[in-house]
CSV table of C-alpha atoms in Angstrom, one decimal:
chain,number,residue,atom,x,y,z
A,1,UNK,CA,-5.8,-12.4,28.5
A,2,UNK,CA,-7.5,-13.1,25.4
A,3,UNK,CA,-6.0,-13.8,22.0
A,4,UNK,CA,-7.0,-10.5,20.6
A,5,UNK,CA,-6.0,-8.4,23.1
A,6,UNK,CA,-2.7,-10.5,22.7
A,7,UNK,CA,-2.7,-9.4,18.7
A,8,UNK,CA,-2.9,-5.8,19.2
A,9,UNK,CA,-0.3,-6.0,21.3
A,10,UNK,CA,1.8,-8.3,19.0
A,11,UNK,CA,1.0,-5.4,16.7
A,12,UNK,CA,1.5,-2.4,19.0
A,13,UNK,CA,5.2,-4.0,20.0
A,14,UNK,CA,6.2,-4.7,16.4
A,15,UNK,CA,5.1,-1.3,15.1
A,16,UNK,CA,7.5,0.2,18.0
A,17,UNK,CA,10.3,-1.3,16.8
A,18,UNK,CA,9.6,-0.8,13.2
A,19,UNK,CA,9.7,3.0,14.2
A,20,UNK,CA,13.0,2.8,15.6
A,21,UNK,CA,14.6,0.6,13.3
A,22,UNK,CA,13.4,2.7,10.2
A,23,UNK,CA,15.2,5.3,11.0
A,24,UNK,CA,18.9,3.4,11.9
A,25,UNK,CA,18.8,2.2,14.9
A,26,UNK,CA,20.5,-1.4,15.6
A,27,UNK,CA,18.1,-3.6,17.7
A,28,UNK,CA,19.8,-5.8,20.0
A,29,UNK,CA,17.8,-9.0,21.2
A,30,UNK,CA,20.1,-10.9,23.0
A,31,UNK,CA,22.8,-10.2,26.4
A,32,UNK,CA,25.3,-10.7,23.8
A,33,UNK,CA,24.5,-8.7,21.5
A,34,UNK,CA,24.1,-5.9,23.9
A,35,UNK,CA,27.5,-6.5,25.3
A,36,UNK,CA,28.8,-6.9,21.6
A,37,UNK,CA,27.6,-3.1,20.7
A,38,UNK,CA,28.6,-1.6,23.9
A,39,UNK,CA,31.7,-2.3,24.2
A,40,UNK,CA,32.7,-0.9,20.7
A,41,UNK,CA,35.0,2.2,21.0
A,42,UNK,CA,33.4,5.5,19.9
A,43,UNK,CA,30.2,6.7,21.0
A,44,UNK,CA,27.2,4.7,21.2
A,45,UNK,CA,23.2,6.3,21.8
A,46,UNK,CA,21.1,3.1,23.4
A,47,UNK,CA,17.4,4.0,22.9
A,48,UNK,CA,15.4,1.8,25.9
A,49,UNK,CA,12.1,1.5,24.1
A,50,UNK,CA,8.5,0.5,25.2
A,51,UNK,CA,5.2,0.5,24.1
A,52,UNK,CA,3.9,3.5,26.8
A,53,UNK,CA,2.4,6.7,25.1
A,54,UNK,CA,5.8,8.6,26.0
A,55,UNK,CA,7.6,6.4,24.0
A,56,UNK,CA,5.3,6.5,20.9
A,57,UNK,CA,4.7,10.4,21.1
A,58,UNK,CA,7.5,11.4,22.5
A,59,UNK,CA,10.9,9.4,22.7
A,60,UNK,CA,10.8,7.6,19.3
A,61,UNK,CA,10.1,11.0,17.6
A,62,UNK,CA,13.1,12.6,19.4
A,63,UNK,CA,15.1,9.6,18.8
A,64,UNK,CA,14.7,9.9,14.8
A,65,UNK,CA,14.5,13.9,14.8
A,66,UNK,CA,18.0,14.4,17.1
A,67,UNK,CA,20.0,12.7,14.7
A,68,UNK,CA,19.6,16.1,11.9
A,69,UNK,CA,22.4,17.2,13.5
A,70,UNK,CA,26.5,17.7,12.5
A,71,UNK,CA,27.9,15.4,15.6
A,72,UNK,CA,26.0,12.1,16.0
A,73,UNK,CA,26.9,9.0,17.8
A,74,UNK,CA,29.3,6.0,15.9
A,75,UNK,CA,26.7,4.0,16.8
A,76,UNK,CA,22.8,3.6,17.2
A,77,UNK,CA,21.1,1.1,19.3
A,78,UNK,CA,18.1,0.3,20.9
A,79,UNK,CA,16.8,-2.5,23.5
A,80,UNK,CA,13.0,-3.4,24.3
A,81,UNK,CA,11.8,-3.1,27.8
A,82,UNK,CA,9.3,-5.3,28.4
A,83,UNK,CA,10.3,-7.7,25.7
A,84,UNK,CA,13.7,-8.9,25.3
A,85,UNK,CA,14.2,-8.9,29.0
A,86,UNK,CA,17.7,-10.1,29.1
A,87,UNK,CA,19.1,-7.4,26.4
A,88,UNK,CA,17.6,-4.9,28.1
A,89,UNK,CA,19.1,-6.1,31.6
A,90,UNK,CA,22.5,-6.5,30.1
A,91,UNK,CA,22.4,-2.8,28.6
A,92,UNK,CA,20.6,-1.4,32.1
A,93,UNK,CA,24.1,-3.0,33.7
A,94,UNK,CA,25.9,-0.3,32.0
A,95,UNK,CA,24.0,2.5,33.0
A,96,UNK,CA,25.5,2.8,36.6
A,97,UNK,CA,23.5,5.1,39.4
A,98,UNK,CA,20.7,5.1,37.1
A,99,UNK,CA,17.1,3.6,38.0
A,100,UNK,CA,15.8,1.4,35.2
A,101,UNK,CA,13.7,3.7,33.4
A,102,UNK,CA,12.1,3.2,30.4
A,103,UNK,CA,11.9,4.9,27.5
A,104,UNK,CA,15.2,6.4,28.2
A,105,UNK,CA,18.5,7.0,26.4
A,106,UNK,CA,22.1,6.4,27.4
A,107,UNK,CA,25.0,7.5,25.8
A,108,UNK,CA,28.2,5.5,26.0
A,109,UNK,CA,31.8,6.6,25.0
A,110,UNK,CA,33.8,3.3,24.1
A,111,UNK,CA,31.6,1.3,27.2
A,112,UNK,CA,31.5,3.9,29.6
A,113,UNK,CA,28.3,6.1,30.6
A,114,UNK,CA,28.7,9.8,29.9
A,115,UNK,CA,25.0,11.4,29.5
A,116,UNK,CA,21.5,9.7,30.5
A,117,UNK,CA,18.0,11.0,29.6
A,118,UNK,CA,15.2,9.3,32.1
A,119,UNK,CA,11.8,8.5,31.1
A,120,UNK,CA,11.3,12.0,33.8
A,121,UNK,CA,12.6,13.8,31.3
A,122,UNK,CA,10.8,12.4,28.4
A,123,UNK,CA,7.3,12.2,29.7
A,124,UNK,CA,5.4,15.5,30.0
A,125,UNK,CA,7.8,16.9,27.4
A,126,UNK,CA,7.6,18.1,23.9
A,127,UNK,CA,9.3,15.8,21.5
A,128,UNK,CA,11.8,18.7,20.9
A,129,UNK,CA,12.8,19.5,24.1
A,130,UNK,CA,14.4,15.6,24.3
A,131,UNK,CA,16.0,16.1,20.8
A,132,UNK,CA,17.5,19.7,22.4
A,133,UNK,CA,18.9,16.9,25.2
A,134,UNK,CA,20.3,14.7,22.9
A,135,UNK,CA,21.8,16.9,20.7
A,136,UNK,CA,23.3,18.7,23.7
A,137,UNK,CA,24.8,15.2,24.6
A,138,UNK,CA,26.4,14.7,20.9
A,139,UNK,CA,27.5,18.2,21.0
A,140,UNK,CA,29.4,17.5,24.0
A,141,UNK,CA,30.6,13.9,23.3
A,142,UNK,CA,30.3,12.6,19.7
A,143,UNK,CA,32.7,13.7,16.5
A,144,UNK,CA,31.5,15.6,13.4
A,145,UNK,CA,29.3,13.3,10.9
């Protein structure tokens, strides 16, 4: 590959996790930090990101927009698929029965998995119908903000 192609995607990969991180998520970089945050009690939302056109148009989007709502998760997170291979293999570990998919979203109550939206339900979608998805998950499982 050459060295510019290599900078736009330096650029493309740091942009994607400025978007997520802007708007509160926790980015964990390391197994240990992934097993840190998941094992928390409460309710934890991991956001698997990537740097695919579903994740820029759709899943970050949905990600920031779903949290407008009364119940949220105690805890936002996200891992990078694609880059921080090991985090994102530690937090995949806790998504039992589930395919790696990427983006996706996983919500945990105190280390177990209770809801999981694939990247099949993200891609083709609007941006909205993911945040219905989410919401519908913190409706379900998280407390009032």
């Amino acid at each position: 590959m050459d060295m510019n192609f290599n900078l736009f995607m330096n650029d493309v990969v740091r942009q994607a996790r400025q978007e997520i991180t802007h708007v509160g998520y926790q980015e964990l970089q390391t197994p240990e930090e992934v097993e840190q945050a998941l094992n928390k009690p409460g309710t934890t939302l991991v956001m698997v990101n990537s740097v695919c056109g579903c994740a820029g148009g759709i899943a970050r989007p949905a990600a920031a927009h779903a949290l407008h709502y009364d119940k949220r998760p105690d805890q936002l997170v996200t891992v990078f698929a694609g880059q921080d291979k090991e985090a994102t293999e530690k937090a995949r570990s806790y998504f039992t029965g589930y395919p790696p998919s990427s983006p996706s979203f996983a919500l945990l109550k105190d280390g177990k998995l209770v809801s999981m939206i694939e990247r099949h339900d993200i891609e083709g979608h609007e941006p909205m119908a993911v945040v219905n998805k989410l919401q519908n998950a913190f409706e379900q499982y998280c407390e009032e903000v």
